Short mmCIF file of C-alpha atoms in Angstrom, two decimals:
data_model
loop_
_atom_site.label_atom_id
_atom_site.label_comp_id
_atom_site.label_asym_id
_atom_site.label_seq_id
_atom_site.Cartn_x
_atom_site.Cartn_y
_atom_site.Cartn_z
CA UNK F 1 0.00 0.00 0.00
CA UNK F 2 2.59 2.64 1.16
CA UNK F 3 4.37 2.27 -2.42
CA UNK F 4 0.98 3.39 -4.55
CA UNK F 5 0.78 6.41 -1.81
CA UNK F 6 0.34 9.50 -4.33
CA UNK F 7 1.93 12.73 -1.66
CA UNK F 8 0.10 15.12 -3.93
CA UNK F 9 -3.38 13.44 -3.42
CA UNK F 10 -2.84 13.16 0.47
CA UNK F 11 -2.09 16.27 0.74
CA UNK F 12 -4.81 17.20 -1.45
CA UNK F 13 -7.07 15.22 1.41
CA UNK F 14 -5.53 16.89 4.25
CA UNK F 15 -6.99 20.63 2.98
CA UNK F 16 -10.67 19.38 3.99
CA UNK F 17 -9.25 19.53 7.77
CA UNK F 18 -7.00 22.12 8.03
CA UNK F 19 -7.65 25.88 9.47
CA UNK F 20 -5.74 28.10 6.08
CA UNK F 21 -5.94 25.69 3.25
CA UNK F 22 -4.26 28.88 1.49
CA UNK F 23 -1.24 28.50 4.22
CA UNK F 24 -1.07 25.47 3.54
CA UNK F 25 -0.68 25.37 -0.14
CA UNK F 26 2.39 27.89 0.84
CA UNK F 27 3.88 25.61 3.21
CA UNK F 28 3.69 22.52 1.12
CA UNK F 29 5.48 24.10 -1.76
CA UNK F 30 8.41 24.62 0.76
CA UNK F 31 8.18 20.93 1.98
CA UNK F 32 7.90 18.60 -1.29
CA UNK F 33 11.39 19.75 -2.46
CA UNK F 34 12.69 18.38 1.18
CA UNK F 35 10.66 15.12 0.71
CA UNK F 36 13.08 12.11 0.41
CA UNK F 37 12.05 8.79 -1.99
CA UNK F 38 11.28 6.90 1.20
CA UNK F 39 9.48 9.65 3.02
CA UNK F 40 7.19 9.66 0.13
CA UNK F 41 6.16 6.13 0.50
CA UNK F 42 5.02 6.44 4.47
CA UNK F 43 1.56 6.68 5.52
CA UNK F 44 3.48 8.96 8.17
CA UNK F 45 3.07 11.77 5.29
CA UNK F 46 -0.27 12.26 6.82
CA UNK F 47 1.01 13.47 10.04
CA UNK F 48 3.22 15.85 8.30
CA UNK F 49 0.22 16.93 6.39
CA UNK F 50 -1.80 17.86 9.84
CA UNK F 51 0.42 20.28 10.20
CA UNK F 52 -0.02 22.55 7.25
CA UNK F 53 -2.40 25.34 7.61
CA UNK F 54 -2.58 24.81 11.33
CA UNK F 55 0.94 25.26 12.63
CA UNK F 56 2.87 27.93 11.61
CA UNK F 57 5.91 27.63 14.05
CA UNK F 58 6.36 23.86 13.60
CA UNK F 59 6.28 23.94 9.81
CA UNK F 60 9.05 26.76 10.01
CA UNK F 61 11.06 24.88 12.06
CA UNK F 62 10.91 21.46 9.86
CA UNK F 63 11.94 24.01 6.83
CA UNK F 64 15.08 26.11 9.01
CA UNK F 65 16.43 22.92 10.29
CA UNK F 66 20.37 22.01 9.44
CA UNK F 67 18.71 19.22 7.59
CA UNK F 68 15.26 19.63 7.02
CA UNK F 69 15.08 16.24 4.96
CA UNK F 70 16.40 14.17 7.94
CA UNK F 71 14.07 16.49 9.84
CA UNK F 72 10.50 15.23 8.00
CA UNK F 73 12.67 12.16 8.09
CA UNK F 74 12.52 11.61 11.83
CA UNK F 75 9.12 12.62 11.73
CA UNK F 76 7.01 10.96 9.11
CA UNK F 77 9.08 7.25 10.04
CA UNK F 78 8.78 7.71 13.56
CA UNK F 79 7.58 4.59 14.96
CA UNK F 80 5.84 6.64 17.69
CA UNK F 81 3.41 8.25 15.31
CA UNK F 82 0.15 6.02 16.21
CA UNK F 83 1.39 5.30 19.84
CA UNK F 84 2.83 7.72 22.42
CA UNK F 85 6.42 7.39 23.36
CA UNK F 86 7.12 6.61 27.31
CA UNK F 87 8.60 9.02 29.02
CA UNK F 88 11.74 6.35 30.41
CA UNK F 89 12.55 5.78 26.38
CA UNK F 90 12.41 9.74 26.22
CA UNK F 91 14.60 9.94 28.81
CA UNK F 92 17.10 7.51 27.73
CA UNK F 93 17.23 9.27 24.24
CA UNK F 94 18.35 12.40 26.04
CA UNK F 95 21.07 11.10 28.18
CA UNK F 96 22.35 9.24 24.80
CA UNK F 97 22.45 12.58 23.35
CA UNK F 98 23.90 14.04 26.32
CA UNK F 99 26.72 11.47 26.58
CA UNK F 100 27.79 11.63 23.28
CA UNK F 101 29.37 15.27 23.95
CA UNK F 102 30.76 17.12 27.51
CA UNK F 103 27.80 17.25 29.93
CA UNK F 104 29.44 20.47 32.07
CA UNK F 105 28.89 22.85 28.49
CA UNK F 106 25.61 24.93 29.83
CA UNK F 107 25.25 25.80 26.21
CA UNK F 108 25.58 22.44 24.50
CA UNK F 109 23.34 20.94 26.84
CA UNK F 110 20.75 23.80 26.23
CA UNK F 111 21.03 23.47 22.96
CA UNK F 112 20.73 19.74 23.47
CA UNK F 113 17.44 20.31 25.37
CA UNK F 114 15.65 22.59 23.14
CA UNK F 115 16.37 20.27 20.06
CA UNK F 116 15.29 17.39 21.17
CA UNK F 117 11.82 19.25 22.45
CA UNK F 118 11.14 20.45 19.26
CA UNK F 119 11.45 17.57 17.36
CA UNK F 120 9.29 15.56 20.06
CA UNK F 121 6.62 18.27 19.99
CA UNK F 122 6.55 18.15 16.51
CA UNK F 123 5.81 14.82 16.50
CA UNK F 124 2.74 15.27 19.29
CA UNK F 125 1.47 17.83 17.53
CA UNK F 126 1.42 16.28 14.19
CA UNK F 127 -0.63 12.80 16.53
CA UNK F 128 -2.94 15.45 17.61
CA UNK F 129 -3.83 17.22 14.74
CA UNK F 130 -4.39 13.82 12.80
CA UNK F 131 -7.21 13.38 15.00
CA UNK F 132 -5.30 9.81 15.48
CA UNK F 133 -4.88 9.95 19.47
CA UNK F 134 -6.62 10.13 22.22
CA UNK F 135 -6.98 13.66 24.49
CA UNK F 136 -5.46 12.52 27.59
CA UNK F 137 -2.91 10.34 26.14
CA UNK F 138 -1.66 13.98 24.04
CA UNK F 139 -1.61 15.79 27.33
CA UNK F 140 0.02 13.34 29.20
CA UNK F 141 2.58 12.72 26.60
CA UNK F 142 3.51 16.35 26.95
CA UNK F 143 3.82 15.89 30.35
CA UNK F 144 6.32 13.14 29.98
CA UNK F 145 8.56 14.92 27.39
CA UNK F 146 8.41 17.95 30.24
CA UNK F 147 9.65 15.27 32.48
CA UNK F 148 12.06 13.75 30.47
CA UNK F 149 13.65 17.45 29.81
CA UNK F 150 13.23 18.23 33.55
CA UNK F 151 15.25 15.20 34.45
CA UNK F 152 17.82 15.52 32.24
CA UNK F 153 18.37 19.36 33.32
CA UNK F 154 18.72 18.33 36.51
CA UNK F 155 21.15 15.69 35.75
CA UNK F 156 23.18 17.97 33.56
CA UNK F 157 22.96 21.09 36.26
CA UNK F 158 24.59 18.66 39.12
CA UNK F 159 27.50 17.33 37.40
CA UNK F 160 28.21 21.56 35.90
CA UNK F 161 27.66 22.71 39.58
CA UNK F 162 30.15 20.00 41.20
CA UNK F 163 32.78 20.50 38.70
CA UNK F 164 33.01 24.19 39.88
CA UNK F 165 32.72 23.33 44.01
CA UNK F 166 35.86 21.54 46.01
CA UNK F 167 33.12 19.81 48.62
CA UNK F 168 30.94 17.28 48.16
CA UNK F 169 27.28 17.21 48.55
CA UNK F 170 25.40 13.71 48.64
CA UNK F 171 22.16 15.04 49.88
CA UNK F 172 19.43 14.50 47.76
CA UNK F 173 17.64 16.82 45.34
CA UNK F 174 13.96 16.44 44.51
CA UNK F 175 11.66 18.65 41.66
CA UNK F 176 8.01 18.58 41.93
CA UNK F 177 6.17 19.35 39.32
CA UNK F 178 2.85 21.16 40.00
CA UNK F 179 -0.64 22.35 37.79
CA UNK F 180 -0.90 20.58 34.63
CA UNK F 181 2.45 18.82 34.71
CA UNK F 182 1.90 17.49 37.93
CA UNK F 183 -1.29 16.09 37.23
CA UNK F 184 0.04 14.87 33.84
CA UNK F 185 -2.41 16.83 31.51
CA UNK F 186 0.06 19.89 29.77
CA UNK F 187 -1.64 21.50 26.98
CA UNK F 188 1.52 22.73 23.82
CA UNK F 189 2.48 26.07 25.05
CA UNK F 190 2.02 25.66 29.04
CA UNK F 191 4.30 26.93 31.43
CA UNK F 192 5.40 24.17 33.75
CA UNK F 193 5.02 24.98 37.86
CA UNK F 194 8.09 23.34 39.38
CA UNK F 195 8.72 23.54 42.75
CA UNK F 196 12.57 22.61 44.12
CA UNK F 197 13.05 20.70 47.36
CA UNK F 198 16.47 19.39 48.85
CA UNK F 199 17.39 16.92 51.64
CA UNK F 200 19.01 16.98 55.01
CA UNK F 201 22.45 18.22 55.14
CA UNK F 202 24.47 14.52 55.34
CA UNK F 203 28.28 15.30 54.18
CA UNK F 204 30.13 15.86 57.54
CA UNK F 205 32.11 18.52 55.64
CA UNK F 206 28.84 20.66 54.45
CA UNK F 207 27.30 22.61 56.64
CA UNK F 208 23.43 23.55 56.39
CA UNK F 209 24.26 26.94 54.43
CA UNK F 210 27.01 25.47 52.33
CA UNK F 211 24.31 22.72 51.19
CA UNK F 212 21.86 25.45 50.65
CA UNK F 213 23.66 27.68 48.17
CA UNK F 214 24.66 24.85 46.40
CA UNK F 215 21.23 23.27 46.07
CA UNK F 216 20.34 27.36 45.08
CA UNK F 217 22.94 27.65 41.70
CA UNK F 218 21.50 24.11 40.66
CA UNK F 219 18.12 25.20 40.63
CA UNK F 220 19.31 28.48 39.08
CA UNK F 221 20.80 26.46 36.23
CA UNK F 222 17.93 24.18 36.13
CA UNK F 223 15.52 27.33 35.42
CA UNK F 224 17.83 28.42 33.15
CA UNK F 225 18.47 25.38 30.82
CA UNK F 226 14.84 24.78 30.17
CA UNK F 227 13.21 28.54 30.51
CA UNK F 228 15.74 31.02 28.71
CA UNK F 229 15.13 31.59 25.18
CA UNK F 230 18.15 31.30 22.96
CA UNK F 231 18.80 31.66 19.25
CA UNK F 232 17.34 27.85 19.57
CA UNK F 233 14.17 28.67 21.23
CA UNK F 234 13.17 27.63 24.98
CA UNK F 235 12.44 24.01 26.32
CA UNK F 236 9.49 24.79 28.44
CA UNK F 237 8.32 28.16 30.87
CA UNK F 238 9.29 27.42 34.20
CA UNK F 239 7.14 29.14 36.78
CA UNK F 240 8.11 28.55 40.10
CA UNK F 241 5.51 31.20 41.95
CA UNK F 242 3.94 28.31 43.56
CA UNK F 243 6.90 27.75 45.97
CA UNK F 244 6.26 29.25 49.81
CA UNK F 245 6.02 32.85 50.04
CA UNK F 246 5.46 32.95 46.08
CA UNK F 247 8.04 35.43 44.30
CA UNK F 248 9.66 36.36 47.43
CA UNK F 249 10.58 33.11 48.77
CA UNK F 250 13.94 31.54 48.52
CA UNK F 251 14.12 29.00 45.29
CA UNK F 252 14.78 26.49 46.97
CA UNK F 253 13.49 24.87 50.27
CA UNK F 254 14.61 21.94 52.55
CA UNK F 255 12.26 19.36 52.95
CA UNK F 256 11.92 19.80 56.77
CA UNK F 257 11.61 23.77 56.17
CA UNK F 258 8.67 22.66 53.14
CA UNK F 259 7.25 20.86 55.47
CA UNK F 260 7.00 23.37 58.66
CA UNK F 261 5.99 26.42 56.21
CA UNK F 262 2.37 24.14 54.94
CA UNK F 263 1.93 23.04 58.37
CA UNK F 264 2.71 27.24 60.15
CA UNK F 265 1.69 29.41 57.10
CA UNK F 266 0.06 27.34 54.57
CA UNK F 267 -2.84 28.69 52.76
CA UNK F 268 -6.15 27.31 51.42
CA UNK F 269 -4.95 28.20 47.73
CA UNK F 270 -1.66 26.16 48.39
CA UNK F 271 -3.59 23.28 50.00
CA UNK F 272 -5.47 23.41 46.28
CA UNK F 273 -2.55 23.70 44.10
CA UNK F 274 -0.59 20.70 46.29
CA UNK F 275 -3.74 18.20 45.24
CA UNK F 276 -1.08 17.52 41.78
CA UNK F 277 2.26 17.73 43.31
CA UNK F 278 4.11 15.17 41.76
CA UNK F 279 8.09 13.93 41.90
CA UNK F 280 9.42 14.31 38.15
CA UNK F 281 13.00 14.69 38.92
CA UNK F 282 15.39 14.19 41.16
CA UNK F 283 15.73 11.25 44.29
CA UNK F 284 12.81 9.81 44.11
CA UNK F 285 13.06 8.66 48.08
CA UNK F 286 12.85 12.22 48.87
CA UNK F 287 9.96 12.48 46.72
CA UNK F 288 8.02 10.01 48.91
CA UNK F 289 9.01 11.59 52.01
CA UNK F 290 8.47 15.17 50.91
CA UNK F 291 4.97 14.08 49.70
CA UNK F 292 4.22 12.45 52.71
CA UNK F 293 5.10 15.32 54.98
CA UNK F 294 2.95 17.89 53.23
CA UNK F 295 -0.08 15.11 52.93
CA UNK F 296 -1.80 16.25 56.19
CA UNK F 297 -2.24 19.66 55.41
CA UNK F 298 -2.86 18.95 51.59
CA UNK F 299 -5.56 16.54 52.68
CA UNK F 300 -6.48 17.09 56.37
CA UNK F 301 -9.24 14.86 58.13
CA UNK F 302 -11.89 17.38 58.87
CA UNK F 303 -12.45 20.89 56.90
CA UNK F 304 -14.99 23.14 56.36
CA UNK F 305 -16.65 24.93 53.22
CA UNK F 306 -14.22 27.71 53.57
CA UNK F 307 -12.07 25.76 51.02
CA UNK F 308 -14.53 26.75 48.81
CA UNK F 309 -14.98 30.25 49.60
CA UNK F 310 -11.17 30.27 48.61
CA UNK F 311 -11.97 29.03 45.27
CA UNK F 312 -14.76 31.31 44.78
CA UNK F 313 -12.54 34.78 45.84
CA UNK F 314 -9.81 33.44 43.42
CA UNK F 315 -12.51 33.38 40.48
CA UNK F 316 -13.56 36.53 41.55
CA UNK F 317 -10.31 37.69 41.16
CA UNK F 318 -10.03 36.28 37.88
CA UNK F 319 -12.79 37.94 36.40
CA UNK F 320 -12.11 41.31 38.06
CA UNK F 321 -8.87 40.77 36.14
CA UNK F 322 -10.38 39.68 33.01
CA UNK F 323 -13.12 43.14 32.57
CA UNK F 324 -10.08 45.04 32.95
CA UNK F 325 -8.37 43.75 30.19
CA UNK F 326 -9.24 45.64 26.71
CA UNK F 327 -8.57 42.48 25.23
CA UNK F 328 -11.00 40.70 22.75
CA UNK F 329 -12.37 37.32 22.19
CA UNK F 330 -13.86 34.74 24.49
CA UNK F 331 -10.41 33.51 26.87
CA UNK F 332 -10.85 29.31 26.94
CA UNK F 333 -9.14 29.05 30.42
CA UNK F 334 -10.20 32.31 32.70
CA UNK F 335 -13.36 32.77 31.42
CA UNK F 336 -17.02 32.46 32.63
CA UNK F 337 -17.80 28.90 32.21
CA UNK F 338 -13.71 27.95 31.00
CA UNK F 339 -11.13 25.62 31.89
CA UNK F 340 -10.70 27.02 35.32
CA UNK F 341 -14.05 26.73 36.25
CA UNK F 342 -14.63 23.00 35.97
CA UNK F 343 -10.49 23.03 37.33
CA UNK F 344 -11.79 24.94 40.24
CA UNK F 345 -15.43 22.25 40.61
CA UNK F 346 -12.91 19.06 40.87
CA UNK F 347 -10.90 20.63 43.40
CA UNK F 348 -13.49 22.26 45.80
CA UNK F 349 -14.61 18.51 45.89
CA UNK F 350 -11.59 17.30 46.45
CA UNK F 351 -10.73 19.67 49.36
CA UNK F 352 -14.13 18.49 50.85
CA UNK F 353 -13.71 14.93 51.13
CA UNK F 354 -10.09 14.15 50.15
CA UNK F 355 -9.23 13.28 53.65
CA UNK F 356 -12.08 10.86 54.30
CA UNK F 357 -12.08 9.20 50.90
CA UNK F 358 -8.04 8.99 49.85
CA UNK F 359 -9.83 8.22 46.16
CA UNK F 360 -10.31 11.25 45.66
CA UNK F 361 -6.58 12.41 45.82
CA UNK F 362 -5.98 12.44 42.26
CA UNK F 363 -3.42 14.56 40.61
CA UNK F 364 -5.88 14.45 36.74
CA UNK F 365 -8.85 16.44 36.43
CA UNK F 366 -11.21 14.32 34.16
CA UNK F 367 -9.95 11.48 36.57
CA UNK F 368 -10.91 13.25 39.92
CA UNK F 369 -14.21 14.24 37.67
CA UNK F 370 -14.99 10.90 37.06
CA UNK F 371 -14.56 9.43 40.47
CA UNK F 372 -16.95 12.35 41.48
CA UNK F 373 -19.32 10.68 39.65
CA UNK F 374 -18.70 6.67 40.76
CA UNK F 375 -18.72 8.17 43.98
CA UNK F 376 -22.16 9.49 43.73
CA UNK F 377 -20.91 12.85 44.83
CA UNK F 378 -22.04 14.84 41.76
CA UNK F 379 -24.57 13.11 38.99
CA UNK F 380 -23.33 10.75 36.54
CA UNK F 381 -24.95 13.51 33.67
CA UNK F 382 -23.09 16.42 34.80
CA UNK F 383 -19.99 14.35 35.34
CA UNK F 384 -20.19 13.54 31.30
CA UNK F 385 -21.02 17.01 29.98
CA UNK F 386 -18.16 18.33 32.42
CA UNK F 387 -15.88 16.08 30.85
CA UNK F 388 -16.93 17.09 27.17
CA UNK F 389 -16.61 20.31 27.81
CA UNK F 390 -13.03 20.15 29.10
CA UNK F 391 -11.79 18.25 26.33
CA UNK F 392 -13.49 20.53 24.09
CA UNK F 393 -11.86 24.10 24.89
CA UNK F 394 -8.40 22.00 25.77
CA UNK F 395 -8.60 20.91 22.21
CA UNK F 396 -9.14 24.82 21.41
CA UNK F 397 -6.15 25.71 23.59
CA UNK F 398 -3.97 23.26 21.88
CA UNK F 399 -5.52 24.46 18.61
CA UNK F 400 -4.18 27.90 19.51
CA UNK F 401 -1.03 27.50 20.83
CA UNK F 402 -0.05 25.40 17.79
CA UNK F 403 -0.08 27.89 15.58
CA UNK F 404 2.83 30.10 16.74
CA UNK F 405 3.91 29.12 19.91
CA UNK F 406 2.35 31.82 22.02
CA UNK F 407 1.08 31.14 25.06
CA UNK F 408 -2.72 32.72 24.29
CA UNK F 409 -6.19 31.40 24.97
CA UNK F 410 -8.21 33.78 23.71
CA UNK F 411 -10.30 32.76 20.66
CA UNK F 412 -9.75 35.20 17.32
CA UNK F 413 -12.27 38.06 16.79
CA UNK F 414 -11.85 38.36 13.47
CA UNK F 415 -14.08 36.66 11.04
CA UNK F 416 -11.25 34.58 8.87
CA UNK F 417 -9.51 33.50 11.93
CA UNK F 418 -12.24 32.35 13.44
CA UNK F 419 -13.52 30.53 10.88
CA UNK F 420 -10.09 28.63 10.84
CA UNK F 421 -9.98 28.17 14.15
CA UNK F 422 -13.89 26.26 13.58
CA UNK F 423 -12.25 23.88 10.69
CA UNK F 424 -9.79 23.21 13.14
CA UNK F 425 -11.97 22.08 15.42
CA UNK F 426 -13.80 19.90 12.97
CA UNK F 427 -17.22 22.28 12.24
CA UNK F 428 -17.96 23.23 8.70
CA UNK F 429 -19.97 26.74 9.96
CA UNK F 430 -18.40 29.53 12.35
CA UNK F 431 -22.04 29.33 13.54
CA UNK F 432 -21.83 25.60 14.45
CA UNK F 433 -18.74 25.94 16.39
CA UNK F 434 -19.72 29.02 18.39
CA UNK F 435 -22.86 27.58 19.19
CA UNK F 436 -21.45 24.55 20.53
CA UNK F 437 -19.08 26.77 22.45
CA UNK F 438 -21.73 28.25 24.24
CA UNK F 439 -23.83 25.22 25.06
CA UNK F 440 -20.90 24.09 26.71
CA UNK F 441 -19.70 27.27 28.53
CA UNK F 442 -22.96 27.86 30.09
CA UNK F 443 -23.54 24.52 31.51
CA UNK F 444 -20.15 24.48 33.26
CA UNK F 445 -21.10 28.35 34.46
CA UNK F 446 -24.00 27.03 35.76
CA UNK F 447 -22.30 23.86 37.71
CA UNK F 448 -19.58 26.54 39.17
CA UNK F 449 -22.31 28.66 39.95
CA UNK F 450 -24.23 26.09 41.88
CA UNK F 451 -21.45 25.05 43.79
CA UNK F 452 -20.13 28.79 44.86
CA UNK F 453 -23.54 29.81 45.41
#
């Protein structure tokens, strides 16, 4: 079959789908001459062709590569193409990379980093847009390739940091990932909320401030290898506001200090963003421990419904924020009846009853949503029209970030981009697509409402 595969006529098929058929044409003029004799004879080709009209960036990049034959290469006979790739094979692919060179260059290894990102995303993307994976499985593949790059930072920022110290530091060093990351569900532009924790000061010759800078320049150079944009682009946003005392707060915390902060000064909206903290990097014994330590206050026996009056002054906040802004278009994640909304309905439950019913202490929203249903805690209906609403404006957010990288959720106002933004999505009519955006948006305002009310 793959040898009577006509590129010309797939990509001919692929216009039906995409959001600029006229972008497309454009791109695809820049790709055939690129196309090698056994590229052409893949039914990968149609994973390249997902691509065209609907991401700008990604296109560009396949085109401005060293190689951009090896680069459609890698990408239309990836074997991962129909199934995800695991994030331990991800992982290994990076420290082959990594080994192959000197791991103490900052700049190779950045380099290193962002390359290896780009071609993974690409990849995702192009699964996505084919319509040819799952929702969760793209989100959580994301997740892993965050992971994977996490890890390998971390790896790469120890040994650079050593070779410039005389002492020795065996204590352990631990990154939790927090938000979408942590709860394995990033959408293709997301920031990633890490949070950096280190161990007890062990080596006789360290003392507790000696371990403490150190344990502050690597996660300095962690930051920096996967958050600085370079002449090769970034690996992912780190945003680390989520540590104690938020932008004022040291970068770094010991586990016992972690620990006494939740348990002196922790607040309700840190008890809600903990519900997804989850070891990516680092020793994964202090992981356990450091998890297990900030469990009672993440999840304590008895609370009250001022968890939820937490919830409800942060939305508050949000849309104070929102009416302010001279922006246009409706915004997928902060607006009335968005992603945060049915984000915000998990959680309140979750807060409720997560230290009675240790079920309920799950890091993924549609998860957590379901069990809310199994549970009998909220009806089986809403549970399913919650669900298809979140995987509906994720899909949007995905759909928008794709095109140029930009970290936006706010749909197009204009008339052509909209439309595009509807073919994306799969609806024929501009009409179709908002109305079905509505119908959705007001049943999850009316579930948040219910529940703040």
């Amino acid at each position: 079959m793959a040898d009577t595969l006509k590129p010309d006529t797939l990509f001919q098929e692929s216009l039906k789908l995409c959001g600029d058929p006229a972008e497309a044409e454009s791109q695809w003029e820049g790709l055939r001459p690129c196309l090698s004799a056994e590229a052409s004879k893949t039914d990968g080709l149609r994973f390249l062709f997902a691509l065209l009209g609907n991401s700008r960036f990604l296109v560009h990049r396949l085109l401005q590569a060293p190689d951009p034959t090896a680069a459609i290469d890698a990408l239309v006979l990836s074997p991962h193409l129909l199934k995800p790739k695991e994030d331990v094979e991800m992982l290994e692919e990076l420290r082959a990379e990594l080994r192959a060179g000197r791991r103490t260059e900052q700049a190779r290894v950045a380099r290193l980093l962002r390359d290896f990102k780009y071609r993974e995303i690409t990849r995702i993307a192009a699964r996505d847009l084919a319509g040819l994976a799952p929702f969760e499985e793209i989100g959580a593949e994301l997740a892993d390739l965050a992971a994977a790059c996490t890890e390998a930072a971390v790896e790469a920022a120890g040994e650079i940091a050593r070779a410039g110290e005389s002492g020795g530091f065996r204590e352990a060093f631990l990154v939790l990932a927090m938000g979408k990351f942590g709860g394995r569900d990033l959408n293709f532009s997301s920031d990633i909320d890490l949070l950096y924790v280190h161990g007890r000061p062990v080596a006789a010759e360290a003392g507790s401030r000696s371990v403490f800078e150190h344990f502050c320049r690597v996660s300095e150079m962690v930051t920096r290898l996967l958050h600085d944009r370079t002449e090769d682009g970034f690996v992912f946003r780190v945003d680390l506001d989520l540590r104690p005392e938020g932008k004022s707060g040291v970068i770094v915390n010991s586990v016992d200090a972690l620990a006494s902060y939740y348990e002196i000064s922790g607040a309700d909206w840190e008890r809600a963003a903990l519900i997804k903290a989850r070891p990516v990097a680092g020793d994964a014994g202090l992981g356990r421990e450091t998890l297990a330590l900030i469990e009672p206050f993440v999840f304590p026996k008895y609370t009250d419904a001022s968890a939820i009056d937490g919830l409800k002054r942060m939305k508050e906040k949000i849309n104070a924020d929102l009416k302010k802004s001279k922006a246009g278009g409706f915004h997928v994640k902060l607006g009335t009846g968005g992603i945060r909304e049915i984000e915000f309905f998990v959680t309140a439950f979750q807060l409720l009853f997560g230290g009675k019913e240790p079920r309920l202490r799950e890091r993924h929203t549609l998860t957590a949503l379901r069990l809310l249903g199994r549970l009998g805690l909220v009806p089986e209906e809403d549970v399913s029209r919650l669900e298809e609403a979140y995987v509906f404006l994720r899909r949007i957010e995905n759909r928008l970030q794709m095109q140029e990288e930009r970290q936006t959720h706010r749909l197009p106002t204009d008339a052509p981009a909209l439309a595009a933004m509807a073919r994306r999505m799969g609806f024929a009519a501009t009409g179709d697509f908002e109305a079905a955006l509505k119908m959705k948006t007001d049943f999850v305002a009316s579930c948040f409402e219910r529940l703040a009310s």
